[in-house]
Coordinates of C-alpha atoms in Angstrom, one line a residue:
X256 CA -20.4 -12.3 61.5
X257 CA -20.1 -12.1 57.8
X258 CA -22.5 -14.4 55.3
X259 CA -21.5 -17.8 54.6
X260 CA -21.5 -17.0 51.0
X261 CA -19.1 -14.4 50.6
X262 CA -15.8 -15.4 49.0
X263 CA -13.8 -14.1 52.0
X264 CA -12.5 -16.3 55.3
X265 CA -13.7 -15.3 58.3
X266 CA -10.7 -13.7 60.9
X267 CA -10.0 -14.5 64.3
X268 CA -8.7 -12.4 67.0
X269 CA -7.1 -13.7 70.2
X270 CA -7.4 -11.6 74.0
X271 CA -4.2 -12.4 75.7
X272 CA -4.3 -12.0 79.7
X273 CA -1.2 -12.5 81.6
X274 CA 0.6 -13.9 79.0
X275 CA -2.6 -16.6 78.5
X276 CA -4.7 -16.9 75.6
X277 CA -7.9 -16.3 77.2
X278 CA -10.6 -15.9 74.3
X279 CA -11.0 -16.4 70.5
X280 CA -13.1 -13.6 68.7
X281 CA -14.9 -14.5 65.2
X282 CA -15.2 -12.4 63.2
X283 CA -15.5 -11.4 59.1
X284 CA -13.1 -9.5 57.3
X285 CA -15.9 -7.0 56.4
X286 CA -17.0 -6.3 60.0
X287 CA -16.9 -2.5 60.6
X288 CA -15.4 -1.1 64.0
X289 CA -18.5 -1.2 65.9
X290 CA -19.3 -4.5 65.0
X291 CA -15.6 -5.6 66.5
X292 CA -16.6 -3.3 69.6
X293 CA -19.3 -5.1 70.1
X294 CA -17.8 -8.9 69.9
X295 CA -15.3 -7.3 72.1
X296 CA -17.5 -6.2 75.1
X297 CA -19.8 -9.4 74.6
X298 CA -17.0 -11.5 75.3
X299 CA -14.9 -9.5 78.1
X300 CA -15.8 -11.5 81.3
X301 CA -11.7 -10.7 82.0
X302 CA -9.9 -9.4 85.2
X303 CA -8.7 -6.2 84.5
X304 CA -5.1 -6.8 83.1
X305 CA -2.2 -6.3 79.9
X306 CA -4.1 -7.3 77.2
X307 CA -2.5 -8.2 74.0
X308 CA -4.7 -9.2 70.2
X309 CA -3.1 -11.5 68.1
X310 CA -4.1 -10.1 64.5
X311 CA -5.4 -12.5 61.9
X312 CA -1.7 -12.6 60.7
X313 CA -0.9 -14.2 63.8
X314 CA 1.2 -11.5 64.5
X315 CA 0.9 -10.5 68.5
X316 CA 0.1 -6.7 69.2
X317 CA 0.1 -4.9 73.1
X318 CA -2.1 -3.2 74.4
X319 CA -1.6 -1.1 77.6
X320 CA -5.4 -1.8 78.5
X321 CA -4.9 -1.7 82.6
X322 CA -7.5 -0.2 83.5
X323 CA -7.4 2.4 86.6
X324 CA -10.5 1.3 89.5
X325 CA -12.1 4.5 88.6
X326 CA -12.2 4.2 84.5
X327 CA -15.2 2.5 83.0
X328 CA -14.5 -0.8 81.3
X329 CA -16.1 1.1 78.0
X330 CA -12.6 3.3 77.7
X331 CA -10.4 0.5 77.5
X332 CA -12.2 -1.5 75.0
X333 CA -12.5 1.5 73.3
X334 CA -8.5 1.7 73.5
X335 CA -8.0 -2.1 72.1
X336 CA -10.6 -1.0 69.2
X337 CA -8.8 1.7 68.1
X338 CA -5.3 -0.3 67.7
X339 CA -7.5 -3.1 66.0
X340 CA -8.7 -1.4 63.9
X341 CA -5.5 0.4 62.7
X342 CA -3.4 -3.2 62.6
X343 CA -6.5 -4.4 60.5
X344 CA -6.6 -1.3 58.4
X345 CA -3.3 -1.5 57.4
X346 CA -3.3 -5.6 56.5
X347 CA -6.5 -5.2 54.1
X348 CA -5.0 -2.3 52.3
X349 CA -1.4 -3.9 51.9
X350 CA -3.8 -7.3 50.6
X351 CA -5.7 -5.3 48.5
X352 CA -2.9 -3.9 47.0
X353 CA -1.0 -7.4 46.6
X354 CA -4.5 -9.0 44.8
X355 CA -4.8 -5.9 42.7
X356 CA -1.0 -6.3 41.0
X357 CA -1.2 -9.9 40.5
X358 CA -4.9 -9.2 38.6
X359 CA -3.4 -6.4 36.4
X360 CA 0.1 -9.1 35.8
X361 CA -2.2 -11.8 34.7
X362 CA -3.9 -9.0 32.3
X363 CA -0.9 -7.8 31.0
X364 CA 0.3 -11.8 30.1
X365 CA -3.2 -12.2 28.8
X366 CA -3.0 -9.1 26.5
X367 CA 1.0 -10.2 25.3
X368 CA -0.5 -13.7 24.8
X369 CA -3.3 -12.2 22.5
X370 CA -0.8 -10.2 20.8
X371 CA 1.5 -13.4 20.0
X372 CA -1.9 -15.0 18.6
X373 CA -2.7 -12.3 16.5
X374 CA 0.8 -12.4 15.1
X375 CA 0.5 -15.9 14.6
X376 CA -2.4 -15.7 12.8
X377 CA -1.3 -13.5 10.2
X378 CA 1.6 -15.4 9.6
X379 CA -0.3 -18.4 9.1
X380 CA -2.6 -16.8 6.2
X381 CA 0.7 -15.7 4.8
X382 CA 1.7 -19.2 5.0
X383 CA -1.2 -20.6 3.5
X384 CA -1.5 -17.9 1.0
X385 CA 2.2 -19.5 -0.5
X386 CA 1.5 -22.7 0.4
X387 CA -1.9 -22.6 -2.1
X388 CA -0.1 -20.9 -5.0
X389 CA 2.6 -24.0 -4.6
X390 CA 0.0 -26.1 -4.6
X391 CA -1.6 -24.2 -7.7
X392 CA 1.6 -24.5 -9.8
X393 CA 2.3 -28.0 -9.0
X394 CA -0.9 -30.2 -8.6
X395 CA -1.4 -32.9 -11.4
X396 CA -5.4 -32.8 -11.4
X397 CA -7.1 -31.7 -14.8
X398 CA -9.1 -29.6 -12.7
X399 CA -8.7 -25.3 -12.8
X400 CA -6.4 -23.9 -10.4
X401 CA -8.1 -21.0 -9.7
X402 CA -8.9 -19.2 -6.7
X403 CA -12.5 -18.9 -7.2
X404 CA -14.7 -21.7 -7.3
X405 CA -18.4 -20.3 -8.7
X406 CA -20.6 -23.6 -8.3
X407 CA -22.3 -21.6 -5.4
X408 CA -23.8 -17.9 -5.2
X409 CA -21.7 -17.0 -2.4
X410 CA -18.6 -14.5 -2.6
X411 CA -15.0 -15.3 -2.3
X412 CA -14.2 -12.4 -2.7
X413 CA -13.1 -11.0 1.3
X414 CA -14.9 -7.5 1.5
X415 CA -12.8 -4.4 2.7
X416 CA -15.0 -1.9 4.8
X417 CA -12.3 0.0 6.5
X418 CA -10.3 2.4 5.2
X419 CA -7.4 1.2 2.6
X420 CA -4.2 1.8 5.0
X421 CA -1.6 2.2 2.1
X422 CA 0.7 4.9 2.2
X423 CA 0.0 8.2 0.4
X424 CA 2.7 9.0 -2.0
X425 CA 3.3 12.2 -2.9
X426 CA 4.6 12.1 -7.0
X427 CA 7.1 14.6 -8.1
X428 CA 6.7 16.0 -11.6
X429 CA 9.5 13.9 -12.7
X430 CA 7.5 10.9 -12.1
X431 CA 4.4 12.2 -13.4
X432 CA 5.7 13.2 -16.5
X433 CA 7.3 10.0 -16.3
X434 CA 4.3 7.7 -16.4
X435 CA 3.1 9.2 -19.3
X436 CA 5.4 7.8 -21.4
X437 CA 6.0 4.4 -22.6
X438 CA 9.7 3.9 -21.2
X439 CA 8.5 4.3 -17.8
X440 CA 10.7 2.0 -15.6
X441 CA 8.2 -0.7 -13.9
X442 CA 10.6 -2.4 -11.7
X443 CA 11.5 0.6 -9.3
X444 CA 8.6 0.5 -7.6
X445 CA 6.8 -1.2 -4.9
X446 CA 3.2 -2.7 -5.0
X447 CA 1.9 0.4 -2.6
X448 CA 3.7 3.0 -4.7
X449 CA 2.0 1.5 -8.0
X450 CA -1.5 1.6 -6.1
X451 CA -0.7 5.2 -5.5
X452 CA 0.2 5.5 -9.1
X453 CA -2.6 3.7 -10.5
X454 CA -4.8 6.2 -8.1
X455 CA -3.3 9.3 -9.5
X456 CA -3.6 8.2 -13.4
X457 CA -7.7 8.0 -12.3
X458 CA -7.7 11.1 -10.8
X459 CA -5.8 12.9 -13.3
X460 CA -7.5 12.0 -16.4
X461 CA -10.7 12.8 -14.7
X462 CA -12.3 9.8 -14.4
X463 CA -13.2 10.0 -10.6
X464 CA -15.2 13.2 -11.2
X465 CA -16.6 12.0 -14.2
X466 CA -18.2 8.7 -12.8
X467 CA -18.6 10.3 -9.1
X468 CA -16.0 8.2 -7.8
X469 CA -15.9 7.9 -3.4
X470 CA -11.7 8.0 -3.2
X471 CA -12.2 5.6 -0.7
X472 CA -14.0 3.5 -2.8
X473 CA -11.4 3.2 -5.2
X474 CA -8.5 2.6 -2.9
X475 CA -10.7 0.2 -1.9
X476 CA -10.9 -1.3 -5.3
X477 CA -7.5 -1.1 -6.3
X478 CA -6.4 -3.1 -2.7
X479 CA -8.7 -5.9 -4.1
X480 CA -7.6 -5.8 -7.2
X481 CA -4.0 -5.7 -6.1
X482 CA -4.6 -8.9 -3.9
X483 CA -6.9 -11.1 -6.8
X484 CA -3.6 -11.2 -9.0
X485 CA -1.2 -14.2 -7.9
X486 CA 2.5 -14.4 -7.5
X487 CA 2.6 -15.7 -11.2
X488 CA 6.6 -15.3 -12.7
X489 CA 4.8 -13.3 -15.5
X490 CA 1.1 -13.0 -14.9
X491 CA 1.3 -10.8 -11.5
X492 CA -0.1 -7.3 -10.1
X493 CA 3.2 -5.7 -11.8
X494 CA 2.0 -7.1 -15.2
X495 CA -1.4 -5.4 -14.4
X496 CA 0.1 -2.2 -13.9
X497 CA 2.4 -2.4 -16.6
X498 CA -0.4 -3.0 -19.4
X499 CA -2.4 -0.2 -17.2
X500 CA 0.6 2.2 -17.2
X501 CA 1.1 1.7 -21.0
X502 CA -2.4 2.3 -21.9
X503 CA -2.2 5.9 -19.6
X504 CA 0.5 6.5 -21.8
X505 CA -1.2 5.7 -25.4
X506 CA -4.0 8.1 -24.1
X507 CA -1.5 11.1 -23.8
X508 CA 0.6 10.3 -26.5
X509 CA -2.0 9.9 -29.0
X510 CA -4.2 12.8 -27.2
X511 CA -7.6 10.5 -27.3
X512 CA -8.6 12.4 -23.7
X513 CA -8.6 16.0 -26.5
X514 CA -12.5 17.0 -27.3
X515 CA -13.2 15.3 -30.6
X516 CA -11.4 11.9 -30.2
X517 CA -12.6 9.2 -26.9
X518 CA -14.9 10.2 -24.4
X519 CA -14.2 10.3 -21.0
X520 CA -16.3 7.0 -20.5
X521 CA -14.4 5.0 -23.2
X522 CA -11.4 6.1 -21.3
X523 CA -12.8 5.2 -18.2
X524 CA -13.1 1.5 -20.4
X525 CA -9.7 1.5 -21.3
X526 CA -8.0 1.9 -17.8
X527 CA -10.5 -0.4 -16.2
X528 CA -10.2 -3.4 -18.1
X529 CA -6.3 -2.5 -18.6
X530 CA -6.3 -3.1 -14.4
X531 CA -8.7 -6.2 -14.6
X532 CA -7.2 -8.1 -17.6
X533 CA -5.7 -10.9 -15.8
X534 CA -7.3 -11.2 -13.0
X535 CA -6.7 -14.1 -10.9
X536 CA -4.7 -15.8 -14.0
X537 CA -3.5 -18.9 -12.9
X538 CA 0.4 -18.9 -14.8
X539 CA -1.0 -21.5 -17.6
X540 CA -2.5 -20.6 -21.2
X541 CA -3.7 -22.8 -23.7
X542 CA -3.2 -25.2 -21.1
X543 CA -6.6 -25.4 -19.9
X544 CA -8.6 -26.1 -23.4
X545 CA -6.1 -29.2 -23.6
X546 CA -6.0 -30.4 -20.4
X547 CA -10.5 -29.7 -20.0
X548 CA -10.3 -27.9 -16.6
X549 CA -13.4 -26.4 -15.1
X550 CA -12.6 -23.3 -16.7
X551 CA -12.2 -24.6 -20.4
X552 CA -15.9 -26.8 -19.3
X553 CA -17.9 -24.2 -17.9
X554 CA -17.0 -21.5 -21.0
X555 CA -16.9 -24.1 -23.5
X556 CA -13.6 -23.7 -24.6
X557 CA -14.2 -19.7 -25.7
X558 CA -11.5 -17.7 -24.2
X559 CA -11.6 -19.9 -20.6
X560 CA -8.9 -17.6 -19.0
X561 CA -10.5 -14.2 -20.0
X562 CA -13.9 -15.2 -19.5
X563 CA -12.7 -15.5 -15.5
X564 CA -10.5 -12.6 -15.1
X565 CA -14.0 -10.7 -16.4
X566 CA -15.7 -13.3 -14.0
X567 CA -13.8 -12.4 -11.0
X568 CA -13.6 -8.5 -12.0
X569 CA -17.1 -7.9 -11.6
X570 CA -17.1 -10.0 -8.6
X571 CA -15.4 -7.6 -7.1
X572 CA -17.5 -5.0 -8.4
X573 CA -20.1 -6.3 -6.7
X574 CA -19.3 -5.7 -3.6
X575 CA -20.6 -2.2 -2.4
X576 CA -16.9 -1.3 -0.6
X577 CA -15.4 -1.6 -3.8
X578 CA -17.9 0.0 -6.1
X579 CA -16.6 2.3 -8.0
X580 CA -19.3 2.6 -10.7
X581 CA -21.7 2.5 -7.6
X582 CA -22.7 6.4 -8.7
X583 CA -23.2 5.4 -12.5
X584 CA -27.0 5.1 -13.9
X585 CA -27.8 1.4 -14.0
X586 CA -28.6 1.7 -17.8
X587 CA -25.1 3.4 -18.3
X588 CA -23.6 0.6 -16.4
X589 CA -25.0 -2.1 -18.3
X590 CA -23.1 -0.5 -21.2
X591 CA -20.0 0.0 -19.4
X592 CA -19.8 -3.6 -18.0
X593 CA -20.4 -4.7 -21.8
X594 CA -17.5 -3.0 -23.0
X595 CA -15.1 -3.4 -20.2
X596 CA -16.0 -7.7 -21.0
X597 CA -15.3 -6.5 -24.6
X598 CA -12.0 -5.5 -24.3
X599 CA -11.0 -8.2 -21.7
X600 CA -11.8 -10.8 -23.8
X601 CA -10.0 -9.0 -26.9
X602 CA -6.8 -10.2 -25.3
X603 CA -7.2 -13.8 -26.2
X604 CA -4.4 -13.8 -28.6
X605 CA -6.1 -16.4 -30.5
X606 CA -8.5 -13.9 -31.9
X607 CA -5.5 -11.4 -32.6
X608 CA -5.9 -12.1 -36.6
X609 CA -9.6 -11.3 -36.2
X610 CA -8.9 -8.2 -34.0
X611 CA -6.1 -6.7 -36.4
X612 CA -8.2 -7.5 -39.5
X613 CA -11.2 -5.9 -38.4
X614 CA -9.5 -2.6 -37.1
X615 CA -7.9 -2.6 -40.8
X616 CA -11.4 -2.4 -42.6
X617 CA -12.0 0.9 -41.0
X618 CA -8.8 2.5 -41.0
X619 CA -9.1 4.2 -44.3
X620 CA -12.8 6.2 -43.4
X621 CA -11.6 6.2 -39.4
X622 CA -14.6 8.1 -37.7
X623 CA -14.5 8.8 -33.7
X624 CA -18.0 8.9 -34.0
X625 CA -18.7 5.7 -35.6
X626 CA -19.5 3.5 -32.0
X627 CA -17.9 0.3 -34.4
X628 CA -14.8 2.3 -35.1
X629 CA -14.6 3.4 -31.4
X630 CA -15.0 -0.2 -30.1
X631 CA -12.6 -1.5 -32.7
X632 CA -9.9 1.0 -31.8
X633 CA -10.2 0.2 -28.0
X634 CA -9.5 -3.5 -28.5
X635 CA -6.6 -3.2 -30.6
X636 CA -5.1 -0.8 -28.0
X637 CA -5.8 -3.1 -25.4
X638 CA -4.4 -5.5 -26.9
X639 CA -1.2 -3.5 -27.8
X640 CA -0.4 -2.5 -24.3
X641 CA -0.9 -5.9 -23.1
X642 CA 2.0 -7.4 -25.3
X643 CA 3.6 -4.1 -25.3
X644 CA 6.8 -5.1 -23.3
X645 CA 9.7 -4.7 -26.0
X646 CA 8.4 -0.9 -26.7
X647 CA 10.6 -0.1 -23.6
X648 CA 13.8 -0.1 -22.9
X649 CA 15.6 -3.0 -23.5
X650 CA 16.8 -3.0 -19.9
X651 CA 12.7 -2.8 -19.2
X652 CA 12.2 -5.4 -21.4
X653 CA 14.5 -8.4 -21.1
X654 CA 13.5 -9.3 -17.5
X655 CA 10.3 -9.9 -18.6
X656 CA 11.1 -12.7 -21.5
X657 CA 12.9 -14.2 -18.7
X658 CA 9.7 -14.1 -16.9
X659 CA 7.2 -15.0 -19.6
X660 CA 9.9 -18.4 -20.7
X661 CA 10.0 -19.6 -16.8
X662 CA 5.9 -19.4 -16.5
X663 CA 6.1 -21.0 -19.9
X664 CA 8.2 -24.0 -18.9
X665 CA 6.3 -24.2 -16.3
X666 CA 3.3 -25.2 -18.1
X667 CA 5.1 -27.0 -20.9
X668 CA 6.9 -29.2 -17.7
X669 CA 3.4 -30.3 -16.7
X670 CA 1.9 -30.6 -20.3
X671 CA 4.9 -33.4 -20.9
X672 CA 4.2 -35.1 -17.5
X673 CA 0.0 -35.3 -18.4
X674 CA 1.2 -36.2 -22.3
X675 CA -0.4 -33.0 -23.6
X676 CA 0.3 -31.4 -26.6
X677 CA 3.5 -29.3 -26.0
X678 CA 3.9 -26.0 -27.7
X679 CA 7.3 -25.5 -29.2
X680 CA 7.1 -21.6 -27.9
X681 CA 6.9 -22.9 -24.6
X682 CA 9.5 -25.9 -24.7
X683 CA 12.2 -25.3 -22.3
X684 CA 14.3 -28.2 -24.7
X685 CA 13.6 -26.2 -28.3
X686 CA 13.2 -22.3 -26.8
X687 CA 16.1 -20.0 -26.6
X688 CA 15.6 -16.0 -25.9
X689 CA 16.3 -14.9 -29.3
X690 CA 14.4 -18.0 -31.3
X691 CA 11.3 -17.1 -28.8
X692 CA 11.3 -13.3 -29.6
X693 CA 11.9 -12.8 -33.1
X694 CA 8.9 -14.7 -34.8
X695 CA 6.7 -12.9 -31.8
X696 CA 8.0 -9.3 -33.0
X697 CA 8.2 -9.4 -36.8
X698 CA 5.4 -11.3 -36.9
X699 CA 2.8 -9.6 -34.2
X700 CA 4.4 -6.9 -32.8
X701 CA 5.7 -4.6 -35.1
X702 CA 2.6 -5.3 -37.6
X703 CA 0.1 -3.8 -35.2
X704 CA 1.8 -1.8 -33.9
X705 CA 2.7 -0.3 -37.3
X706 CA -1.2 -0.7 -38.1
X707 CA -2.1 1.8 -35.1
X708 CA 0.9 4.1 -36.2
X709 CA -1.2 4.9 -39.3
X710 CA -4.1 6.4 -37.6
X711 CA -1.6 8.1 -34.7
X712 CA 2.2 8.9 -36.7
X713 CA 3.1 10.2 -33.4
X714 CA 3.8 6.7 -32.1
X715 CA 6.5 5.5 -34.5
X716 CA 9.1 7.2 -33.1
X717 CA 8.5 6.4 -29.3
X718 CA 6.7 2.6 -30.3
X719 CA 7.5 1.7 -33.5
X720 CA 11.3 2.1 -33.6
X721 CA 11.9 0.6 -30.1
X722 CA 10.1 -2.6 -31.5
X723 CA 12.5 -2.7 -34.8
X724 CA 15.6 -2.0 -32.5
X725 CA 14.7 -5.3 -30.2
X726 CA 14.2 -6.8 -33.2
X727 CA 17.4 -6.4 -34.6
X728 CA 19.5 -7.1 -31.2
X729 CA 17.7 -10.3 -30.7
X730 CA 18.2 -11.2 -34.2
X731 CA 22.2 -10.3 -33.4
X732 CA 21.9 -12.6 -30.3
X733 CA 20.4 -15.3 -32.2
X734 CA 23.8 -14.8 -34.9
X735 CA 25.7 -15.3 -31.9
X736 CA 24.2 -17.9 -30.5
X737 CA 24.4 -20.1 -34.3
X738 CA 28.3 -19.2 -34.3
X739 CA 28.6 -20.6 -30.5
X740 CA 27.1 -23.7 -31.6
X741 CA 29.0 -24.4 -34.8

């Protein structure tokens, strides 16, 4: 019985007569009871006697089948087919049972090896994520270390369609009123509590109403953002949300979000490129005009590194999930993509002379009005929060010389070992602290900043004086340091 194509044995059952095996019944596994009845009574040419059916686990099972002269031979088979089919009943279930566990333990191994795979995986792109930026800061070739290679049209940039996972933080008051002022403490805080920070400063100046803003979107944006800056010492996501808390700060304290003074639009400017300034930076500076990377060729030497953190910026713009002008008129966009490159490339510090001297010309007749006054006011305060460190506290500030000199060395280690010109800012064998601070805040510092304090007095006291203060304690150090060495 049974097809010869089914994936199941057939199963035998043996009549035993008198202690004799007397006949061998073939049958499948899938026969029903009438089917065994019937292979049964076709093969019962047997004396009337004890009959016993060896089931197809060999085990034996008796049957009282003696059948009285009077009884019909159809009543005892009918007997032996009951206990049959209770013996066989009972085997297929119990088998059933056993193939149905060891399916659902193979499942459950599959599914805890899948797991261990996915693990692996992610651990891997964290692995290769270091392993590139140790390659970035120590590979000998001329050419750019950046992340982004744009000889093709396709993106690098890896889109984000689900929904940004980072936790919600709720800010107390105390924090809020913290972050609008310039000694806000950077280095308390995580990378998902500054995301949440940098998504409450665009909320609350009302710049997601303003330009129609999806939330999601710009979580979304911020993630990317957050994950285009590299584990520079100096040039990192907290440097990003330093110069971007800074400039939140410089709109309150000076009041330019007040009726009269910025449009919501030029602040909308100011934040953005104040989060996209350094995108991507790979830790070296005038490094790349010297040393002709890809970046310094394809720019032509003008402003290499700020040309591709606006590059990469608008990259990311470009994707649809991280959009967050995606709501803006395309002629209004055009104009604030012009800006925001504006401002970006405003923080070349080798145009800071023309920046400064420019702002000056207008400062006397200052008119919010005037578009050129607007757009000259916007880069210098880009550029002040940029290089705004030693406005904070000093015990803000000084971690952050130590990790400007260490990116420094960095590039002036590698310079030496190309024989490149060498800055002598950047010399780990001529730089100290003091010597590297003082010329940078008597010099550049405190004359712009004092330049902005004439237009907004309010800042002298909160900006200004900090700024004089670190200069005289470096100035002390560097006293020290001459009387150590005589």
């Amino acid at each position: 019985m049974g097809s010869s194509s089914s994936s199941f044995p057939p199963r035998n059952i043996y009549l035993d007569v008198d202690g004799k095996v007397q006949k061998q019944v073939v049958f499948s596994r899938h026969c029903n009871p009438g089917d065994i009845k019937e292979l049964l009574c076709s093969s019962s040419n047997l004396p009337n006697a004890p009959i016993k059916v060896i089931n197809p686990e060999g085990a034996m099972i008796s049957i009282d089948a003696t059948m009285p002269t009077n009884s019909p031979r159809e009543d005892m088979f009918q007997s032996v087919l009951s206990h049959v089919a209770e013996q066989f009943t009972a085997f297929r279930i119990n088998e059933l049972k056993t193939e149905v566990n060891n399916r659902l333990a193979a499942l459950e191994k599959r599914v805890e090896v899948e797991g261990l795979k996915v693990v692996e995986i992610e651990k891997c792109k964290n692995d290769l994520r270091k392993l590139r930026d140790e390659v970035t800061s120590t590979s000998g070739s001329i050419n750019c270390s950046c992340k982004y290679n744009f000889s093709d049209d396709g993106k690098k940039v890896t889109p984000r369609r689900d929904v940004p996972t980072y936790p919600k933080y709720t800010l107390s008051q105390e924090t809020i009123d913290a972050l609008k002022k310039p000694t806000f403490d950077v280095w308390h805080w995580e990378h998902n509590e500054m995301l949440s920070c940098l998504e409450f400063m665009y909320h609350d100046l009302g710049l997601v109403k303003e330009f129609n803003m999806n939330p999601i979107t710009l979580k979304r944006w911020l993630l990317a953002i957050q994950e285009n800056y590299r584990n520079n010492p100096f040039h990192n996501f907290r440097h990003c949300f330093c110069v971007s808390q800074m400039m939140y700060g410089m709109i309150h304290l000076c009041n330019l979000q007040l009726q009269g003074k910025l449009t919501l639009t030029d602040l909308g400017i100011l934040m953005t490129a104040a989060v996209c300034h350094d995108l991507d930076h790979p830790g070296y500076n005038n490094y790349q005009i010297n040393a002709r990377t890809e970046l310094a060729v394809r720019y032509n030497d003008i402003s290499p590194l700020e040309n591709h953190h606006c590059a990469v910026a608008f990259q990311i713009l470009s994707l649809p999930e991280c959009n967050i002008f995606a709501n803006v008129d395309p002629e209004a966009f055009k104009k604030i993509r012009q800006a925001i490159i504006t401002l970006i490339l405003a923080t070349d510090m080798a145009r800071h002379g023309e920046i400064l001297d420019g702002f000056k010309q207008n400062l006397d007749n200052f008119d919010f009005n005037n578009e050129e006054h607007v757009t000259c006011l916007k880069k210098l305060l880009i550029k002040c929060c940029d290089i705004s460190n030693e406005v904070r506290p000093t015990e803000v500030a000084e971690p952050w010389v130590d990790c400007l000199l260490e990116e420094y060395f960095m590039q002036s280690d590698r310079e030496k070992s190309e024989g490149l010109p060498v800055a002598p800012f950047m010399d780990r064998d001529k730089v100290t602290k003091p010597t590297a601070q003082i010329g940078f805040i008597k010099f550049v510092l405190i004359p712009m900043f004092e330049t902005v304090m004439k237009l907004f007095p309010q800042i002298e006291e909160i900006m200004v004086q900090p700024l004089r203060d670190s200069r005289d304690h470096y100035e002390e150090l560097k006293q020290l340091e001459d009387s150590m060495s005589q």
